[in-house]
XYZ file of C-alpha atoms in Angstrom:
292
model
C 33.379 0.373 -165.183
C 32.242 4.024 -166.410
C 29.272 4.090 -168.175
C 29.414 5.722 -172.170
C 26.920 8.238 -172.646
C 26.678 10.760 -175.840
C 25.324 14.340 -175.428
C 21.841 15.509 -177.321
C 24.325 17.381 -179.461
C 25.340 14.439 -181.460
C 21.837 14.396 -183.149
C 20.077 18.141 -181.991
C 21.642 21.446 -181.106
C 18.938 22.288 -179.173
C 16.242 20.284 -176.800
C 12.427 19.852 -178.957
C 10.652 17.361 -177.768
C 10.741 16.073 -181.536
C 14.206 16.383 -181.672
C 14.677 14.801 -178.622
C 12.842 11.697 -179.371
C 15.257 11.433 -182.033
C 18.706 12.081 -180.282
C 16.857 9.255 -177.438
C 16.735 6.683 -180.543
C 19.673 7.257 -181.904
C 21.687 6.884 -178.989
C 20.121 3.613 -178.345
C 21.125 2.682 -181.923
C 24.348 3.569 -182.116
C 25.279 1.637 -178.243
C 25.451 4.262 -175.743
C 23.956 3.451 -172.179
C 23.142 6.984 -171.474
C 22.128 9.942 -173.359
C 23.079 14.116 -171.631
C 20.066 16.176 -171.957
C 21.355 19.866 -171.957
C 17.800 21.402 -170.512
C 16.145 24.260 -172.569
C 16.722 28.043 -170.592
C 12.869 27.768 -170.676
C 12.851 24.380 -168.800
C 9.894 23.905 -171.553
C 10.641 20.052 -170.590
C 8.312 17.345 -170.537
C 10.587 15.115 -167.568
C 7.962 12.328 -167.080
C 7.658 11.691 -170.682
C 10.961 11.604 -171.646
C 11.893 9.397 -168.639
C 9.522 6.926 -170.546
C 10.976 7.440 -174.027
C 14.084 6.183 -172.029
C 13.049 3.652 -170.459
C 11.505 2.122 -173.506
C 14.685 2.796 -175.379
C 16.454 0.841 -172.585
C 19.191 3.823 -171.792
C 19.597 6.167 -168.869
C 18.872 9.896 -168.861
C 21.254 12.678 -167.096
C 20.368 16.497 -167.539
C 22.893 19.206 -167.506
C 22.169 23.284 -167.765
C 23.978 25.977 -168.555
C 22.994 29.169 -166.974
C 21.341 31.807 -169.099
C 22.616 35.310 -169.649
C 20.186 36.387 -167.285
C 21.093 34.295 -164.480
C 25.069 35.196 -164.324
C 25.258 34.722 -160.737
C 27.360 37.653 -159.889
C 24.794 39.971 -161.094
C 21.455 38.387 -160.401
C 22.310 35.462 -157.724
C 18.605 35.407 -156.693
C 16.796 34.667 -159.978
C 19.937 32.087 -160.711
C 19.009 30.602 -157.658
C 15.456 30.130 -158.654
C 15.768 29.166 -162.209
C 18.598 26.350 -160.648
C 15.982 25.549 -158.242
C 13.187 24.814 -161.424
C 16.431 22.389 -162.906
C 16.524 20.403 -159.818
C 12.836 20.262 -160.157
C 12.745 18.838 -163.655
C 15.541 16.316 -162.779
C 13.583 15.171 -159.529
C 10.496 14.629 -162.284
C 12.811 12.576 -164.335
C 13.792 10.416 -161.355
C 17.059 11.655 -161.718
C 19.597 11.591 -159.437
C 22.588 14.058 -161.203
C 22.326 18.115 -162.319
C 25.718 19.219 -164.058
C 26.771 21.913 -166.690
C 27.935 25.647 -166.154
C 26.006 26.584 -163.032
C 28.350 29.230 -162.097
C 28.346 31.590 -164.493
C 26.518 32.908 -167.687
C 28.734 31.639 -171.074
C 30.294 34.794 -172.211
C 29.376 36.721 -169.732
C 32.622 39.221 -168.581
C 33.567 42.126 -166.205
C 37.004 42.557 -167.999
C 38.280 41.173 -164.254
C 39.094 38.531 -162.756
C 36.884 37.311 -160.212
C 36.774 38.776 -156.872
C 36.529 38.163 -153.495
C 32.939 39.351 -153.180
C 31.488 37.742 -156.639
C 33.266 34.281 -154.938
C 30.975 34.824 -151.625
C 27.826 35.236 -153.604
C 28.730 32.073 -156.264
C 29.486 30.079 -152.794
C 26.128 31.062 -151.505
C 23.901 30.060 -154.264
C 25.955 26.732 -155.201
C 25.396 25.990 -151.115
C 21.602 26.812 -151.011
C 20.935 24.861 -154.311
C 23.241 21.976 -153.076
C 20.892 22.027 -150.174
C 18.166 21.505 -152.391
C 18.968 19.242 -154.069
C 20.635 16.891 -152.116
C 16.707 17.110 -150.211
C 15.777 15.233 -153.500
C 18.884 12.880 -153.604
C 20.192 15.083 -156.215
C 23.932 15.351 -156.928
C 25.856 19.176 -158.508
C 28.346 19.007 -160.848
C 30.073 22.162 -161.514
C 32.067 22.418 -164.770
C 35.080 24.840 -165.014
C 35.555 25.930 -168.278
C 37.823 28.002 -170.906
C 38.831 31.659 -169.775
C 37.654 32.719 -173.383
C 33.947 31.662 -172.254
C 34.028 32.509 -168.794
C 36.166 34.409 -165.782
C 34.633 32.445 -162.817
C 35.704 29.158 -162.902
C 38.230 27.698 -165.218
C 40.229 25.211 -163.666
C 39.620 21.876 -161.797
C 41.152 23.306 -158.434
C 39.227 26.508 -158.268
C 36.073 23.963 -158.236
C 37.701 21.681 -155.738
C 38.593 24.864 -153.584
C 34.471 25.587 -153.203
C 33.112 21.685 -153.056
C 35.835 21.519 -149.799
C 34.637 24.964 -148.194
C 30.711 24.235 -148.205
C 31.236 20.508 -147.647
C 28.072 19.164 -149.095
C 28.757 15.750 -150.164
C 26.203 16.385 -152.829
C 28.275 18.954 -154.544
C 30.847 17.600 -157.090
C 33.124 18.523 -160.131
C 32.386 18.384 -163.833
C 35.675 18.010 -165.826
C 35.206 18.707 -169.949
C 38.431 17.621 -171.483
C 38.186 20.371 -173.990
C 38.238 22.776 -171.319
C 41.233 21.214 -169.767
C 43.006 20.866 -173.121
C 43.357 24.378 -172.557
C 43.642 25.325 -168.749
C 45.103 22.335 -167.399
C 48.745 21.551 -167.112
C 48.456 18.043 -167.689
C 45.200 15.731 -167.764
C 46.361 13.503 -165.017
C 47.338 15.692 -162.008
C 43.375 17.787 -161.808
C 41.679 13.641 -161.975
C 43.856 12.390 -159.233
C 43.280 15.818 -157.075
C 39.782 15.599 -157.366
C 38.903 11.803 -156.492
C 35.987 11.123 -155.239
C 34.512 14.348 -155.623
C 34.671 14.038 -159.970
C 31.446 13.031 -160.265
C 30.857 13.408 -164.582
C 33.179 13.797 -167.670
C 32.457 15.536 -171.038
C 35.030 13.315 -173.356
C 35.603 15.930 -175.951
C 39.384 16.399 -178.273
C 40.758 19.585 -179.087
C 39.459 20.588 -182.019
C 35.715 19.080 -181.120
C 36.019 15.967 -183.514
C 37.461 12.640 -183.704
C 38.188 11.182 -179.978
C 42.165 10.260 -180.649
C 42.718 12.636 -183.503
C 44.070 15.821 -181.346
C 45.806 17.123 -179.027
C 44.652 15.069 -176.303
C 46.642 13.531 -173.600
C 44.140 10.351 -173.723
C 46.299 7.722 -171.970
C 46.909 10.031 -169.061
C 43.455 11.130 -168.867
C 42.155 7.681 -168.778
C 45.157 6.000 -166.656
C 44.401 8.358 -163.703
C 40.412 8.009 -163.922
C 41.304 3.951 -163.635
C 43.826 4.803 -160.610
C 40.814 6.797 -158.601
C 38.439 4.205 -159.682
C 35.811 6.448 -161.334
C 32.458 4.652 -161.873
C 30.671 7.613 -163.490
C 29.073 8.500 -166.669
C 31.611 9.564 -169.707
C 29.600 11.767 -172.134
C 30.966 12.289 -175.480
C 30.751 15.898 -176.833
C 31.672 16.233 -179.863
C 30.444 18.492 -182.496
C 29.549 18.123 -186.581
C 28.711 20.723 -189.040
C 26.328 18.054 -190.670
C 24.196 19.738 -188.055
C 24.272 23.035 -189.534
C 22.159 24.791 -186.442
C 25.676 24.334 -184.545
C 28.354 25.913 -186.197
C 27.489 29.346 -185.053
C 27.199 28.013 -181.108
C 30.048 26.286 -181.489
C 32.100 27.895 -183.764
C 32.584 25.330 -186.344
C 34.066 27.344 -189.100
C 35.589 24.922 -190.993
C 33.607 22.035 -192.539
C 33.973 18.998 -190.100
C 35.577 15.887 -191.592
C 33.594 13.500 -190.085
C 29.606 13.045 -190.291
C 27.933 13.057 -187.029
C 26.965 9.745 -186.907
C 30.710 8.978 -187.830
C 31.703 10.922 -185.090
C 29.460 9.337 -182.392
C 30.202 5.558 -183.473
C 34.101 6.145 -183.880
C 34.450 7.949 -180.336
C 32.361 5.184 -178.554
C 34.445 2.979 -180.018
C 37.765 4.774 -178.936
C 36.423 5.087 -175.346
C 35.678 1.756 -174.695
C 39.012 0.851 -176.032
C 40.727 3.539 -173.506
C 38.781 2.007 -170.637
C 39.278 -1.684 -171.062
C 42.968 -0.691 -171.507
C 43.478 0.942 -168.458
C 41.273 -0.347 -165.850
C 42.246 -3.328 -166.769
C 45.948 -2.328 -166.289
C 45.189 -0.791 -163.138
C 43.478 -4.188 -161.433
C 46.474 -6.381 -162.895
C 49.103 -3.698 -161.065
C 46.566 -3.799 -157.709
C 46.770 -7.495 -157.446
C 50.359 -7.607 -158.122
C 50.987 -5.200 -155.645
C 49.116 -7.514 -152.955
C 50.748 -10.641 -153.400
């Protein structure tokens, strides 16, 4: 079975080390296994003490980054190198095994193009040489695809798929965020089953960022295909509440959310588990009926 993780934005909208130490508690309290660390642009991160925080809260940790402005690979692919480089690092310190997020491209970063040919050989490049790194230091990539209104690099399941099959690192995998694909996808099924083996994390998010079940969502889909490739991974909900009033710029929460954070968090965990026991367990009674 998956494993339920909740991202530091249920509790923080930003990594402190005080803050952190909270968003570690809390997702111990409220049941998760696993708690997403989205890594400061500093890397200001203190990996072997956290790792302990964990441990004594009994959860895992998995770190994700999102690339700074500075860093839009296009532009400056040696300093993005680098400062994906000092990630790997801090996950390595962690005794980590897993690096995911928008490693591609800076968030709002645009040319007014698409993407061309020659940005496509550079990205390819640096997500090769820091595969290489990483997989040095048993370290798995995760690149997440996401909305065309927040990037112009990557925003569908297949253009990821298209690069993990041309450098062939088995260390390099994909990063699916269902809010993403709410809006780039055709369907939720079709981009799980194509990637397979190769999906190696999920941001569990609905369409308007609140209640898991209470959008647009094609849940059942979503979660019938993830039991037909058999994915074991990590499913990290991100969802966001204005109770946290430090996100609602970031994240564009302009209305006032109807749900309380710690709602939120309890009632999505609660909706995933439900989605997995219902179709894995579909999926094993259909395998061994299919073998007798």
């Amino acid at each position: 079975m998956p494993d339920f993780g909740t991202s530091i934005l249920s509790f923080i909208p930003f990594w402190t080390a005080e803050g952190g130490a909270f968003a570690i508690k809390k997702t111990a309290e409220y049941g998760f296994d696993m708690l997403e660390i989205n890594l400061p642009h500093s890397l200001d991160f203190d990996a072997k003490n956290v790792k302990k925080q964990l441990d004594e809260q009994g959860i895992q940790g998995r770190c994700g980054f999102n690339l700074p402005k500075d860093c839009h690979i296009p532009f400056y692919p040696e300093k993005a190198t680098e400062t994906i480089k000092k990630a790997i690092d801090k996950v390595a310190e962690m005794d980590g095994d897993f690096l995911g997020g928008v490693l591609h491209s800076a968030i709002g970063t645009f040319t007014g193009n698409p993407c061309t040919k020659d940005e496509k050989i550079i990205i390819e490049q640096v997500l090769s040489e820091i595969t290489n790194y990483a997989s040095k230091q048993n370290i798995t990539i995760a690149i997440e695809p996401i909305n065309r209104y927040e990037s112009y690099v990557y925003t569908s399941a297949v253009e990821v798929l298209d690069t993990i099959e041309r450098i062939g690192n088995p260390n390099l995998g994909l990063h699916l965020d269902t809010f993403h694909m709410n809006i780039e996808e055709n369907n939720f099924y079709n981009p799980v089953i194509r990637a397979g083996k190769n999906l190696k994390h999920i941001h569990i998010t609905e369409s308007d960022r609140g209640m898991i079940g209470e959008g647009n969502v094609h849940w059942d889909d979503f979660f019938k295909a993830l039991a037909e490739i058999n994915y074991q991974g990590s499913l990290v909900l991100e969802n966001f509440s204005s109770q946290i009033s430090e996100l609602i710029g970031p994240t564009s929460l302009w209305r006032p959310s109807k749900y309380t954070s710690e709602d939120l968090a309890k009632g999505s965990l609660k909706f995933m588990k439900e989605m997995v026991s219902k179709h894995y367990k579909n999926n094993l009674h259909n395998t061994l009926s299919h073998t007798k």
